[in-house]
JSON list of C-alpha atoms in Angstrom, two decimals:
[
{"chain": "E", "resi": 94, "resn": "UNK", "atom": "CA", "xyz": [-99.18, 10.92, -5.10]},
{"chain": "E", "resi": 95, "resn": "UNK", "atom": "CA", "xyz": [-95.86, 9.58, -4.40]},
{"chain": "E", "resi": 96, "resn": "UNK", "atom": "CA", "xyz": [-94.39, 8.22, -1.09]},
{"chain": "E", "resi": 97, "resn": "UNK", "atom": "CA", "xyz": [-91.11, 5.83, -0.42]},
{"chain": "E", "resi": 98, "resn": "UNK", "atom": "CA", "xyz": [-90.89, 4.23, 3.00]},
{"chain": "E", "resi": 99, "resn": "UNK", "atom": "CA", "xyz": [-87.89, 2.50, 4.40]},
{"chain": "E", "resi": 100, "resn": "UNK", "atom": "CA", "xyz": [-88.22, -0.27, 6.51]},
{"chain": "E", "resi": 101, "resn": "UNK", "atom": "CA", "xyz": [-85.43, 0.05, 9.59]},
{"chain": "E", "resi": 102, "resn": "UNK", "atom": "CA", "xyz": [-84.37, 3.19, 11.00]},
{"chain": "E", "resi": 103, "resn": "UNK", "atom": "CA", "xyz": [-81.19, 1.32, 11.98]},
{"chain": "E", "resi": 104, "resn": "UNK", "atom": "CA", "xyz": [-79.63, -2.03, 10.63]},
{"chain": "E", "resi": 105, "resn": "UNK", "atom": "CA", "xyz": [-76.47, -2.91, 12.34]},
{"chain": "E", "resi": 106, "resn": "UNK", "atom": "CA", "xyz": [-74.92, -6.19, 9.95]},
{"chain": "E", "resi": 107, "resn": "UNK", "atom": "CA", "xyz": [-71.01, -7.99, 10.78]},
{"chain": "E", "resi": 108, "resn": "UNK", "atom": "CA", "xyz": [-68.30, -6.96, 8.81]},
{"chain": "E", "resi": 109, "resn": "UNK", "atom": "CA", "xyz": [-68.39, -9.23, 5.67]},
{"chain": "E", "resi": 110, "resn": "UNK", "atom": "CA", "xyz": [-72.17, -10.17, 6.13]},
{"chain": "E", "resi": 111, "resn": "UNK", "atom": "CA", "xyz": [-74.89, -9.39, 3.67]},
{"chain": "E", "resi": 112, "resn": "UNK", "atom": "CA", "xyz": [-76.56, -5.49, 3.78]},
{"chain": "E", "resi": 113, "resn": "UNK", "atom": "CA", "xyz": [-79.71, -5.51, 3.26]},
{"chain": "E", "resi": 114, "resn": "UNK", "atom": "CA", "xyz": [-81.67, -1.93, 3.27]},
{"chain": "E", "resi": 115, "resn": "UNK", "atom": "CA", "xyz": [-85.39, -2.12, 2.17]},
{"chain": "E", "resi": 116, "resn": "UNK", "atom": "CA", "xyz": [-87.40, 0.51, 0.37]},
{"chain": "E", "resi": 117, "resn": "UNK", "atom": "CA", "xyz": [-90.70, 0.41, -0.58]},
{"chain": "E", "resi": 118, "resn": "UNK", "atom": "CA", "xyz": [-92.57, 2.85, -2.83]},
{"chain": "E", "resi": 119, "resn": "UNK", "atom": "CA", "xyz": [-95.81, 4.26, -3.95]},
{"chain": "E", "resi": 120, "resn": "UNK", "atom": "CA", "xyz": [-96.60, 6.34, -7.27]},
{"chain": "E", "resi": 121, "resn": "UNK", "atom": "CA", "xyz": [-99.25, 7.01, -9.47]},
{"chain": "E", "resi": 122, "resn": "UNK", "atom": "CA", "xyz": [-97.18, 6.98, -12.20]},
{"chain": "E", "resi": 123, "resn": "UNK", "atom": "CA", "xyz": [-94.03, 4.82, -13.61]},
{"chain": "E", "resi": 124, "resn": "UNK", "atom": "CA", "xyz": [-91.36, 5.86, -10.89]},
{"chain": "E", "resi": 125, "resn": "UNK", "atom": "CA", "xyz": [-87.64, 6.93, -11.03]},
{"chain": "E", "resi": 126, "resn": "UNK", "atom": "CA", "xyz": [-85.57, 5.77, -7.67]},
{"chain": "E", "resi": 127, "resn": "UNK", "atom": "CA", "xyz": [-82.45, 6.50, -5.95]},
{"chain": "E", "resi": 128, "resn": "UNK", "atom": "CA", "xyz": [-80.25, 5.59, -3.59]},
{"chain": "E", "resi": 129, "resn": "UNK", "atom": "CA", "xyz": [-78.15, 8.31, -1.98]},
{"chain": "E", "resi": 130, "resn": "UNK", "atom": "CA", "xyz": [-75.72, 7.68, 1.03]},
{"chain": "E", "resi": 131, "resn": "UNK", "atom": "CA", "xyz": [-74.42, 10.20, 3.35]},
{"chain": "E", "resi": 132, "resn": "UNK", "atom": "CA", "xyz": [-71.27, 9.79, 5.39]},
{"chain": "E", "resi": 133, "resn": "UNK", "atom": "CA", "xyz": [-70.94, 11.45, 8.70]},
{"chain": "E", "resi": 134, "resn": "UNK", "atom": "CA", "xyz": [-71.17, 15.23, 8.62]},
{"chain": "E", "resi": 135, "resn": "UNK", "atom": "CA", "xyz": [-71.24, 14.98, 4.59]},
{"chain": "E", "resi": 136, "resn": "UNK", "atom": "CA", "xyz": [-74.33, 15.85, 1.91]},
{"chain": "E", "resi": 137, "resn": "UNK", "atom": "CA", "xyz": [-75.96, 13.18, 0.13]},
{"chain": "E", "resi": 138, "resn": "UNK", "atom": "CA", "xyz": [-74.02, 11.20, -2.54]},
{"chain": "E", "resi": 139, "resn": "UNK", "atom": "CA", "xyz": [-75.97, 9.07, -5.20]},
{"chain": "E", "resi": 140, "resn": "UNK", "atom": "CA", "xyz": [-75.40, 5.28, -4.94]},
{"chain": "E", "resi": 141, "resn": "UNK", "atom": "CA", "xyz": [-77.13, 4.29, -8.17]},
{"chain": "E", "resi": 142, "resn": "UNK", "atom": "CA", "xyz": [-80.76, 4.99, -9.87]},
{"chain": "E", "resi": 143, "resn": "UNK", "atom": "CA", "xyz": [-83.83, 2.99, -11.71]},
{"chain": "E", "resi": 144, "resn": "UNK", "atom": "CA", "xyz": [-85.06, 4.88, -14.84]},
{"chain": "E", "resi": 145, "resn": "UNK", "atom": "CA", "xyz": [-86.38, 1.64, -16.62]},
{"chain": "E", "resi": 146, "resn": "UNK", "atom": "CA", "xyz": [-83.56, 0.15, -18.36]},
{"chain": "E", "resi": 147, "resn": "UNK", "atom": "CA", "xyz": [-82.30, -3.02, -16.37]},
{"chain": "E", "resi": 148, "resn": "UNK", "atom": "CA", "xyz": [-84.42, -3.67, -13.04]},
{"chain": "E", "resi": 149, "resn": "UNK", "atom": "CA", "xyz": [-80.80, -4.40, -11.17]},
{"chain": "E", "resi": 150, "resn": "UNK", "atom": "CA", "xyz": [-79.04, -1.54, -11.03]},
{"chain": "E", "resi": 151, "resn": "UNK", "atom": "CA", "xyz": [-75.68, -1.22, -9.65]},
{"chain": "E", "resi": 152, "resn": "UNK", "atom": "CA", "xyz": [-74.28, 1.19, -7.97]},
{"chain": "E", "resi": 153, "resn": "UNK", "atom": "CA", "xyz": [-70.83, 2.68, -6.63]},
{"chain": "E", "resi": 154, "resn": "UNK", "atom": "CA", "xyz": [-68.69, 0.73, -3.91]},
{"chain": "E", "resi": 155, "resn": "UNK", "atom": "CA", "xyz": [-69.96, -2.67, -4.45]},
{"chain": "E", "resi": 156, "resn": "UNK", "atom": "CA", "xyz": [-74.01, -1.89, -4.16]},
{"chain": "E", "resi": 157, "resn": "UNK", "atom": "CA", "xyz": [-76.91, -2.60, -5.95]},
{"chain": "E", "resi": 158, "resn": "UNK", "atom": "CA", "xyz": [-80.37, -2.25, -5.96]},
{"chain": "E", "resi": 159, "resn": "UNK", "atom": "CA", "xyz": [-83.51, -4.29, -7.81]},
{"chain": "E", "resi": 160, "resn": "UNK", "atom": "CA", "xyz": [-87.19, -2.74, -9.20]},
{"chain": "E", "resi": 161, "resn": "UNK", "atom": "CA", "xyz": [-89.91, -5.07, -8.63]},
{"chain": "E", "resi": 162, "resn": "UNK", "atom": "CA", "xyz": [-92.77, -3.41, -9.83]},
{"chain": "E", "resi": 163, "resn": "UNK", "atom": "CA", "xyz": [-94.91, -6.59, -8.07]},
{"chain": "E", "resi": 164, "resn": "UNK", "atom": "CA", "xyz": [-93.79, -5.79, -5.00]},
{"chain": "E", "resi": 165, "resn": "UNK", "atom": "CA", "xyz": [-93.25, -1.96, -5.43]},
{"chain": "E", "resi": 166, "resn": "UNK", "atom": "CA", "xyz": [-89.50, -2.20, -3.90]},
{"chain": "E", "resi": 167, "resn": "UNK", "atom": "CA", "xyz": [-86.15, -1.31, -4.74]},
{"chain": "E", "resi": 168, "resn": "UNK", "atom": "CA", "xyz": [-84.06, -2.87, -1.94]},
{"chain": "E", "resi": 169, "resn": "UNK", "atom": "CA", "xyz": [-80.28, -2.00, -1.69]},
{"chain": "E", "resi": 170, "resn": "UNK", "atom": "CA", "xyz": [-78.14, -5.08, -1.29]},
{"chain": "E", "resi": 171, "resn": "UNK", "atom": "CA", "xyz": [-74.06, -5.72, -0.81]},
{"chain": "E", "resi": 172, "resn": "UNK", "atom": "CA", "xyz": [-73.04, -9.31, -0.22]},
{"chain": "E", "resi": 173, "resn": "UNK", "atom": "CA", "xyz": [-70.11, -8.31, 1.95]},
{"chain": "E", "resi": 174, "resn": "UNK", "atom": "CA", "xyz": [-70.30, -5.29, 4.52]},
{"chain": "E", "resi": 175, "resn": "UNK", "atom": "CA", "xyz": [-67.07, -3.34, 4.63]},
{"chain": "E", "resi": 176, "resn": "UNK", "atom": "CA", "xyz": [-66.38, -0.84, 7.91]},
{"chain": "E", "resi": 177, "resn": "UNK", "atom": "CA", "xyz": [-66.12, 1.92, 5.76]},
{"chain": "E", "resi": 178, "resn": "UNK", "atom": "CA", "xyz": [-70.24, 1.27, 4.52]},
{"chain": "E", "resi": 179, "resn": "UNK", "atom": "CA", "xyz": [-71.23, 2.75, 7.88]},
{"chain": "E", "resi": 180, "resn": "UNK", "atom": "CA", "xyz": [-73.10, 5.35, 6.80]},
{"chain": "E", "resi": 181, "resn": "UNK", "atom": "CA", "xyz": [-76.93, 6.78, 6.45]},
{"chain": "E", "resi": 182, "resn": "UNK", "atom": "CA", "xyz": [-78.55, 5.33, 3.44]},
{"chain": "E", "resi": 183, "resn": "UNK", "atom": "CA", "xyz": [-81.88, 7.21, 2.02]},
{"chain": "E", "resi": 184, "resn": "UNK", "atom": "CA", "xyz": [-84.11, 5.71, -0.75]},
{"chain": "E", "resi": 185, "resn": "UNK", "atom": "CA", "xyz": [-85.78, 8.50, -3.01]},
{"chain": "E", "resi": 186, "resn": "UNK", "atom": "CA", "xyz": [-88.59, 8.63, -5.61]},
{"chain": "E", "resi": 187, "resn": "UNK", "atom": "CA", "xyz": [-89.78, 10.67, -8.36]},
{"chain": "E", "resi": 188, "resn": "UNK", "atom": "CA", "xyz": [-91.96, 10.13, -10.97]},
{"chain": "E", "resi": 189, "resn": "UNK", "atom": "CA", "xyz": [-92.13, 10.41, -14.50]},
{"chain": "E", "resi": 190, "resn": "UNK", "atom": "CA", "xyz": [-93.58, 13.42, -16.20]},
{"chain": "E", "resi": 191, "resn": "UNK", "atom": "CA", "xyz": [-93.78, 14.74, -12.57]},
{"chain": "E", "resi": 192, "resn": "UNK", "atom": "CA", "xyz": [-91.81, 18.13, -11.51]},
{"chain": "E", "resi": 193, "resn": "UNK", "atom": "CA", "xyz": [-88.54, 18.03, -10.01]},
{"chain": "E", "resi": 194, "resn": "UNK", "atom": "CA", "xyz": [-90.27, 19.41, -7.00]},
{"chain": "E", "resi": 195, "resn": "UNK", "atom": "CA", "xyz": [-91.93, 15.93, -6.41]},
{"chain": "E", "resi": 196, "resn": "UNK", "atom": "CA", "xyz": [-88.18, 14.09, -5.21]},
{"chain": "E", "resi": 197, "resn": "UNK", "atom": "CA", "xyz": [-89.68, 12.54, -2.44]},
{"chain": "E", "resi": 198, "resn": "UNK", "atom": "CA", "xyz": [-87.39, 10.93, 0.65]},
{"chain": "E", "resi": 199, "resn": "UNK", "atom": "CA", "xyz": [-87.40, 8.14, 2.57]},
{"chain": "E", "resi": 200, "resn": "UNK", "atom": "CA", "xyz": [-86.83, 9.17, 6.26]},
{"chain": "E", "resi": 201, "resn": "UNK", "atom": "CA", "xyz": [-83.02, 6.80, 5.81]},
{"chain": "E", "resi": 202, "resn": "UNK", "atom": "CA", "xyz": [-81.73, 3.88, 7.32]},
{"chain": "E", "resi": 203, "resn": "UNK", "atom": "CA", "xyz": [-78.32, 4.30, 9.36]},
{"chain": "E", "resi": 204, "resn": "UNK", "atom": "CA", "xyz": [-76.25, 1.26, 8.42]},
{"chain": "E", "resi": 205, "resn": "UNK", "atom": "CA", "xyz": [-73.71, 0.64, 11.16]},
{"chain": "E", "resi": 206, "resn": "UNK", "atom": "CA", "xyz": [-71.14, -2.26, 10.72]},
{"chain": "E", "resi": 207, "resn": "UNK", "atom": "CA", "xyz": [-69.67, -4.48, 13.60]},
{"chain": "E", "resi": 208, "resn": "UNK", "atom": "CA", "xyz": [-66.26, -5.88, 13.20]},
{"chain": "F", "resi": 247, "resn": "UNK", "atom": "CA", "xyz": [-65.62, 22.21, -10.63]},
{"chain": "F", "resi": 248, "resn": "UNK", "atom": "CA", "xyz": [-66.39, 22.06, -7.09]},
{"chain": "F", "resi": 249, "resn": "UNK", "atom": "CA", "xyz": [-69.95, 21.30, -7.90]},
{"chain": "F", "resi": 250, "resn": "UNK", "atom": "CA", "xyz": [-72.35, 22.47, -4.61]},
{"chain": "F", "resi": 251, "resn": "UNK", "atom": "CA", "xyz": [-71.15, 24.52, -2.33]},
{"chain": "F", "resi": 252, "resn": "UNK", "atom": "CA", "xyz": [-72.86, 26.49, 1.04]},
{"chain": "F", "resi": 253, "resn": "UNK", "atom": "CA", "xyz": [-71.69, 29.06, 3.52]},
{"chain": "F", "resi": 254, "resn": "UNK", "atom": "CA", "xyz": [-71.33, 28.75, 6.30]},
{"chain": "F", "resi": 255, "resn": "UNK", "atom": "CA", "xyz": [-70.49, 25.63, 7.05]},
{"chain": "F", "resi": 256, "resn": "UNK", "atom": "CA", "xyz": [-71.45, 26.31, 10.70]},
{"chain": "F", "resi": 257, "resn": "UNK", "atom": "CA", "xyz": [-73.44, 28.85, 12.75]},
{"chain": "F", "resi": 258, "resn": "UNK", "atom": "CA", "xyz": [-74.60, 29.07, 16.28]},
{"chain": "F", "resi": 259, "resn": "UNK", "atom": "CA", "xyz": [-77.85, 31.87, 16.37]},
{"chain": "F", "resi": 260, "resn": "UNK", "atom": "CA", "xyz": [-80.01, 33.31, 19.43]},
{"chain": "F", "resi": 261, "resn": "UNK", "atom": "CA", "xyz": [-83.48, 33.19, 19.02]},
{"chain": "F", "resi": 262, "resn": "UNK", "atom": "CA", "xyz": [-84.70, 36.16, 17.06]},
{"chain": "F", "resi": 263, "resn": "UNK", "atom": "CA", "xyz": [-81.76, 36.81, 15.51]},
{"chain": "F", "resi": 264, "resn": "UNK", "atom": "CA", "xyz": [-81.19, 36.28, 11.66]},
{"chain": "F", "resi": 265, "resn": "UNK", "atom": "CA", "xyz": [-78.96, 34.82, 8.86]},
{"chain": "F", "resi": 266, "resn": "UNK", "atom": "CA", "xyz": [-78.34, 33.81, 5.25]},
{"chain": "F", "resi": 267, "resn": "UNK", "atom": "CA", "xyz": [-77.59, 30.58, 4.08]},
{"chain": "F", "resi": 268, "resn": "UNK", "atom": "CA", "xyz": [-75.85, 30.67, 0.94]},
{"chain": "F", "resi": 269, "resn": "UNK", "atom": "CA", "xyz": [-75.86, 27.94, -1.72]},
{"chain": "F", "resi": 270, "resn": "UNK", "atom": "CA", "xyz": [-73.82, 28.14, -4.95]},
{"chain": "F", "resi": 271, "resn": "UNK", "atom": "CA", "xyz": [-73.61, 26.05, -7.78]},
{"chain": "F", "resi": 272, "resn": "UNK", "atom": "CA", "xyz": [-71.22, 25.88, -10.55]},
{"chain": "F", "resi": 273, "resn": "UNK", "atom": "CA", "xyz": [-73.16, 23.06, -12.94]},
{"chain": "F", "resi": 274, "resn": "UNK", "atom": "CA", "xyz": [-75.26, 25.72, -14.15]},
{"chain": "F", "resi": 275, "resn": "UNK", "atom": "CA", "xyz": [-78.34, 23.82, -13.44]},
{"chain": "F", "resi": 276, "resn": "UNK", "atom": "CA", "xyz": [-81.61, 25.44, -13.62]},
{"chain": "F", "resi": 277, "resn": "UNK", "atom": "CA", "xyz": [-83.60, 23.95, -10.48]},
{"chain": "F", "resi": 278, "resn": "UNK", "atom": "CA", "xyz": [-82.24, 24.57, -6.82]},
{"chain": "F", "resi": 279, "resn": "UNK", "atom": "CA", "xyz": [-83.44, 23.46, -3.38]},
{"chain": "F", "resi": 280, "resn": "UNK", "atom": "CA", "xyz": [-83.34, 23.96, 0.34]},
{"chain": "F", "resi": 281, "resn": "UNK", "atom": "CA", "xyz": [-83.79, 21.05, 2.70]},
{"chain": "F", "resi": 282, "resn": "UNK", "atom": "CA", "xyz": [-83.40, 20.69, 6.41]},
{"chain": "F", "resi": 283, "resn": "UNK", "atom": "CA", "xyz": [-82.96, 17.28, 7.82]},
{"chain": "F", "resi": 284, "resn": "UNK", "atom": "CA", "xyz": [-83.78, 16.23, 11.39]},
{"chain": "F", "resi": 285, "resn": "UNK", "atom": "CA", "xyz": [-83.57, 12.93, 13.09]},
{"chain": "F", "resi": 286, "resn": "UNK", "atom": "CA", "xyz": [-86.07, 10.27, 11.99]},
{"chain": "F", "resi": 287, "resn": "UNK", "atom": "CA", "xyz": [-87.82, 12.45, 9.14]},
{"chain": "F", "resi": 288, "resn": "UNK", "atom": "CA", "xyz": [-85.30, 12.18, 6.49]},
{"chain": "F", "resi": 289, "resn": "UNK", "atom": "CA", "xyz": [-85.10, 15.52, 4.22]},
{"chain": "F", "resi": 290, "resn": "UNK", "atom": "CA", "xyz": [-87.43, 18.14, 4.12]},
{"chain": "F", "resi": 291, "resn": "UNK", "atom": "CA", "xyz": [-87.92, 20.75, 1.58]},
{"chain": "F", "resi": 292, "resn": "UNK", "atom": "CA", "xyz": [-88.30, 24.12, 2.77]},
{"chain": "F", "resi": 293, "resn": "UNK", "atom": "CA", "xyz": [-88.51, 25.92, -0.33]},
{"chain": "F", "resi": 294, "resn": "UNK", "atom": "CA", "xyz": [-87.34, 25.64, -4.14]},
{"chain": "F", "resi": 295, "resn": "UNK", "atom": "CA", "xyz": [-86.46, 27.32, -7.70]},
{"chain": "F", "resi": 296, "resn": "UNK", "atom": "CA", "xyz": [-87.26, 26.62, -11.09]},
{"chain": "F", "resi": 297, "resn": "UNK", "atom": "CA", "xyz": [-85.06, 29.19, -12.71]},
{"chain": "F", "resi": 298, "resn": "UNK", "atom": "CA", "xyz": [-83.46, 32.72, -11.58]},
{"chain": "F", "resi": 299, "resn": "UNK", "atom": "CA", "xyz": [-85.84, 34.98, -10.56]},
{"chain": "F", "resi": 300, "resn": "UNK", "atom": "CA", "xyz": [-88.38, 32.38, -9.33]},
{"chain": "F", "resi": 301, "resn": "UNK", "atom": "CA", "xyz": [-89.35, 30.85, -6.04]},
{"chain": "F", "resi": 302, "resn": "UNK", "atom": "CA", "xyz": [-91.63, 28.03, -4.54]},
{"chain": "F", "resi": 303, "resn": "UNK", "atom": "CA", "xyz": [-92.50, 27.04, -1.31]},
{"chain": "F", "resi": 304, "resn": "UNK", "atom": "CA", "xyz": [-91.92, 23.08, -0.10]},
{"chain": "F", "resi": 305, "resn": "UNK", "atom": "CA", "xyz": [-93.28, 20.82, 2.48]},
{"chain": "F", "resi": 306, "resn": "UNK", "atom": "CA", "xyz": [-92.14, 23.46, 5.34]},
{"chain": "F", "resi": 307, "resn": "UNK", "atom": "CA", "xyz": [-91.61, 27.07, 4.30]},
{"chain": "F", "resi": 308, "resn": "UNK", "atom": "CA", "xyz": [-92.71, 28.69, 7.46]},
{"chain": "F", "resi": 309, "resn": "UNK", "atom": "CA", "xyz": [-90.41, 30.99, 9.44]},
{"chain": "F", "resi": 310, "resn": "UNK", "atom": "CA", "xyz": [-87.66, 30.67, 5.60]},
{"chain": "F", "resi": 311, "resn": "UNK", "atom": "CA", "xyz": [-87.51, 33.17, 2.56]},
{"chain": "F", "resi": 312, "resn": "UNK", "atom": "CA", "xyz": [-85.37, 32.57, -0.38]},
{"chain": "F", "resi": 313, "resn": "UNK", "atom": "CA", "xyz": [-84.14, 34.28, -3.43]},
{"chain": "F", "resi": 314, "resn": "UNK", "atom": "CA", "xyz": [-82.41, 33.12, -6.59]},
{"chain": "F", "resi": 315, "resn": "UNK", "atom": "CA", "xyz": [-81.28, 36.59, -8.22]},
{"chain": "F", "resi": 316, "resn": "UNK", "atom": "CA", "xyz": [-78.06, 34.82, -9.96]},
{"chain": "F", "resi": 317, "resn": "UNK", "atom": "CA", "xyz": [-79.05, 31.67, -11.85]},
{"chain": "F", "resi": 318, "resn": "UNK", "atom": "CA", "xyz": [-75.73, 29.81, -9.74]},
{"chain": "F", "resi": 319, "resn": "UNK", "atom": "CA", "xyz": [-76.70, 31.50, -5.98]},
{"chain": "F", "resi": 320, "resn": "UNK", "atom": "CA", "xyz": [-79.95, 30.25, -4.21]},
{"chain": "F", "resi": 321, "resn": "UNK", "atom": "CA", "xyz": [-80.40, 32.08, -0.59]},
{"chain": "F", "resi": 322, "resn": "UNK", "atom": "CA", "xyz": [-81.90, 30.97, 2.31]},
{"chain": "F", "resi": 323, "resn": "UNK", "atom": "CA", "xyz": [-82.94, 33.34, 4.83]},
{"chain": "F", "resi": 324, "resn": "UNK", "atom": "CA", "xyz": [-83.74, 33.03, 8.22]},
{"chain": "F", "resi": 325, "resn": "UNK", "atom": "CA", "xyz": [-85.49, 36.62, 9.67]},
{"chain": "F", "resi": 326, "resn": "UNK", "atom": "CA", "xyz": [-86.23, 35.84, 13.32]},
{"chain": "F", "resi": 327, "resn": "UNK", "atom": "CA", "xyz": [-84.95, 32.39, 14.10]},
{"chain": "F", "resi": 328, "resn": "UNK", "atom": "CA", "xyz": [-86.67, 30.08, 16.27]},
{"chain": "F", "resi": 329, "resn": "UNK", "atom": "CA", "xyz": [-84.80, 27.06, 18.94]},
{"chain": "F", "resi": 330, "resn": "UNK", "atom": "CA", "xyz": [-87.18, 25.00, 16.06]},
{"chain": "F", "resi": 331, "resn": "UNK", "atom": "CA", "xyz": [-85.30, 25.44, 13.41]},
{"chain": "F", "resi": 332, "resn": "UNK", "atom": "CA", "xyz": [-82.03, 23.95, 14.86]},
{"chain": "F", "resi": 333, "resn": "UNK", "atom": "CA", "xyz": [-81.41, 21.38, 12.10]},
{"chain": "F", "resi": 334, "resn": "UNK", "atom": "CA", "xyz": [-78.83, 20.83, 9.39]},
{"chain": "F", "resi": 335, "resn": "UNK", "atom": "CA", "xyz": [-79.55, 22.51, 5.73]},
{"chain": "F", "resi": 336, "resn": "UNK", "atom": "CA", "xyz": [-78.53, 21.09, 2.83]},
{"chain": "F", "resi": 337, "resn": "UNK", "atom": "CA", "xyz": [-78.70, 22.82, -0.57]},
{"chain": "F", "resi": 338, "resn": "UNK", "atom": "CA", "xyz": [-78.99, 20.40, -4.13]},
{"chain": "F", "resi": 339, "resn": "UNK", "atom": "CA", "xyz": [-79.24, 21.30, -7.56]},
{"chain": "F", "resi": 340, "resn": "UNK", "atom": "CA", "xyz": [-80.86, 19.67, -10.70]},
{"chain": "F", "resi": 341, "resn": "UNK", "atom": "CA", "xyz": [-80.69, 19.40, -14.65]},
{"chain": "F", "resi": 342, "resn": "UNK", "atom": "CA", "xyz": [-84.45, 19.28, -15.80]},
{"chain": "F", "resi": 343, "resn": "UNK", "atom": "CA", "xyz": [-84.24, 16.02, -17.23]},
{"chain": "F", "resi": 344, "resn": "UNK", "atom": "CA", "xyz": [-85.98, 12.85, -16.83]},
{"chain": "F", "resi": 345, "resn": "UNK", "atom": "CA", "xyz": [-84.33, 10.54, -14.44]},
{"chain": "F", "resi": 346, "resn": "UNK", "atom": "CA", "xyz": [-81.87, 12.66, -13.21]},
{"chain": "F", "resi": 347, "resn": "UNK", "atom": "CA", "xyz": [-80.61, 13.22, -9.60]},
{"chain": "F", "resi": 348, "resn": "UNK", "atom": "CA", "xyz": [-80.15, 15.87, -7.47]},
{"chain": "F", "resi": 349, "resn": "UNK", "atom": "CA", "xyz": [-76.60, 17.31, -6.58]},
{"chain": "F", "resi": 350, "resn": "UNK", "atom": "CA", "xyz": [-76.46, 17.74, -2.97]},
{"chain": "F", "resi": 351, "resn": "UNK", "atom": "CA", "xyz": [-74.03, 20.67, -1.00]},
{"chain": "F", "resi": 352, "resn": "UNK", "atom": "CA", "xyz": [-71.94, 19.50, 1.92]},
{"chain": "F", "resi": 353, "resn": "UNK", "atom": "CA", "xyz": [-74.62, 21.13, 4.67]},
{"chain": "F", "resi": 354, "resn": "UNK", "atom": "CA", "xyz": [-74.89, 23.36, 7.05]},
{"chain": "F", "resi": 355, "resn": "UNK", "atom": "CA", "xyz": [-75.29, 22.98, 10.77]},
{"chain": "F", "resi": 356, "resn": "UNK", "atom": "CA", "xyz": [-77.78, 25.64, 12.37]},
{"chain": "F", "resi": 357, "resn": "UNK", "atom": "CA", "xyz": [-78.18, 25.64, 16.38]},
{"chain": "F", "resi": 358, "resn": "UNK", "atom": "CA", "xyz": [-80.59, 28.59, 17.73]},
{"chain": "F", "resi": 359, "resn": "UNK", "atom": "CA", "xyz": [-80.61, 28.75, 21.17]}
]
């Protein structure tokens, strides 16, 4: 069974301060993960994905995101917070060999930004 | 290549009346999905497709019905909506591969009063 939980339903960081959105994940098997980020009144866009090449990943517009299998977490990071990252940020899992019905989401984080 | 689309973008129903989401995707991915998101519990799926001509129920498929006659259309149908399903919808699409993401529509916005 597969689950992803993110810590924070709402993070609210300064402009130029350090994002920090955590994710934490369970699965039976060796996991894929996403992160997707959805603008206001928009569908989900992917940020960047795990499949077991590097453990940092990074992503579009300055993100990126680390597997630690010890710790079973793939926390989103930016070191400097831009206006324009305000935005609701969901972590995702699936796992390997698994159907593509088991995508399983986070319940997201809204990221707001304070100038 | 405008990737996932739905119609409508939004729609205002009274309860018991019914509608048809439409999703369409031009990627010609095999898999297809319907999801409703509500405050504080993320995405949902309702109901999902393999390949034209199947179907599969999600998490929540009560009170939905889908079809996927055309490999690039996947329906959603509402046939006596409920003030409960006031959410937003959003349709993705997926290439069967490992590691891959889903391709998510823009979303509809559904109020039943």
């Amino acid at each position: 069974a597969q689950s992803v939980t993110q810590l924070g339903s709402h993070v609210s960081v300064s402009e130029g301060a350090l994002v920090l959105l955590r994710c934490n994940y369970s699965s039976s098997v060796p996991p894929y993960l996403f992160w997707y980020v959805q603008y206001p009144n928009q569908g989900l866009q992917l940020l960047l994905k795990y499949t077991s090449a590097a453990t940092l990943v990074k992503g579009i517009n300055g993100f990126e995101a680390e597997f630690k299998k010890s710790e079973t977490s793939f926390h989103l990071t930016k070191p400097s917070a831009h206006m324009s990252d305000a935005a609701e940020y969901f972590c995702a899992v699936s796992g390997r060999y698994s159907s593509a019905s088991k995508i399983i989401f986070g319940s997201g984080t809204r990221l707001s930004i304070r100038p | 290549n405008a990737g996932v689309t739905q119609t409508p973008k939004f729609r205002v129903l009274k309860t018991g009346q019914s509608m048809t989401l439409l999703c369409a995707q031009d990627m010609n991915h095999e898999y297809m999905y319907w999801y409703r998101q509500d405050p504080g519990m993320g995405l949902r799926l309702i109901h999902y497709s393999v390949g034209e001509g199947t179907t599969a129920k999600g998490e929540v498929p009560d009170g939905y019905n889908v079809s996927r006659l055309k490999k690039q259309n996947f329906l959603l149908g509402l046939e006596s909506a409920a003030p409960s399903q006031t959410s937003v919808y959003f349709c993705a699409s997926y290439e069967e591969n490992e590691g891959n993401e889903q391709f998510f529509g823009p979303g509809t916005r559904l109020t039943v009063l």
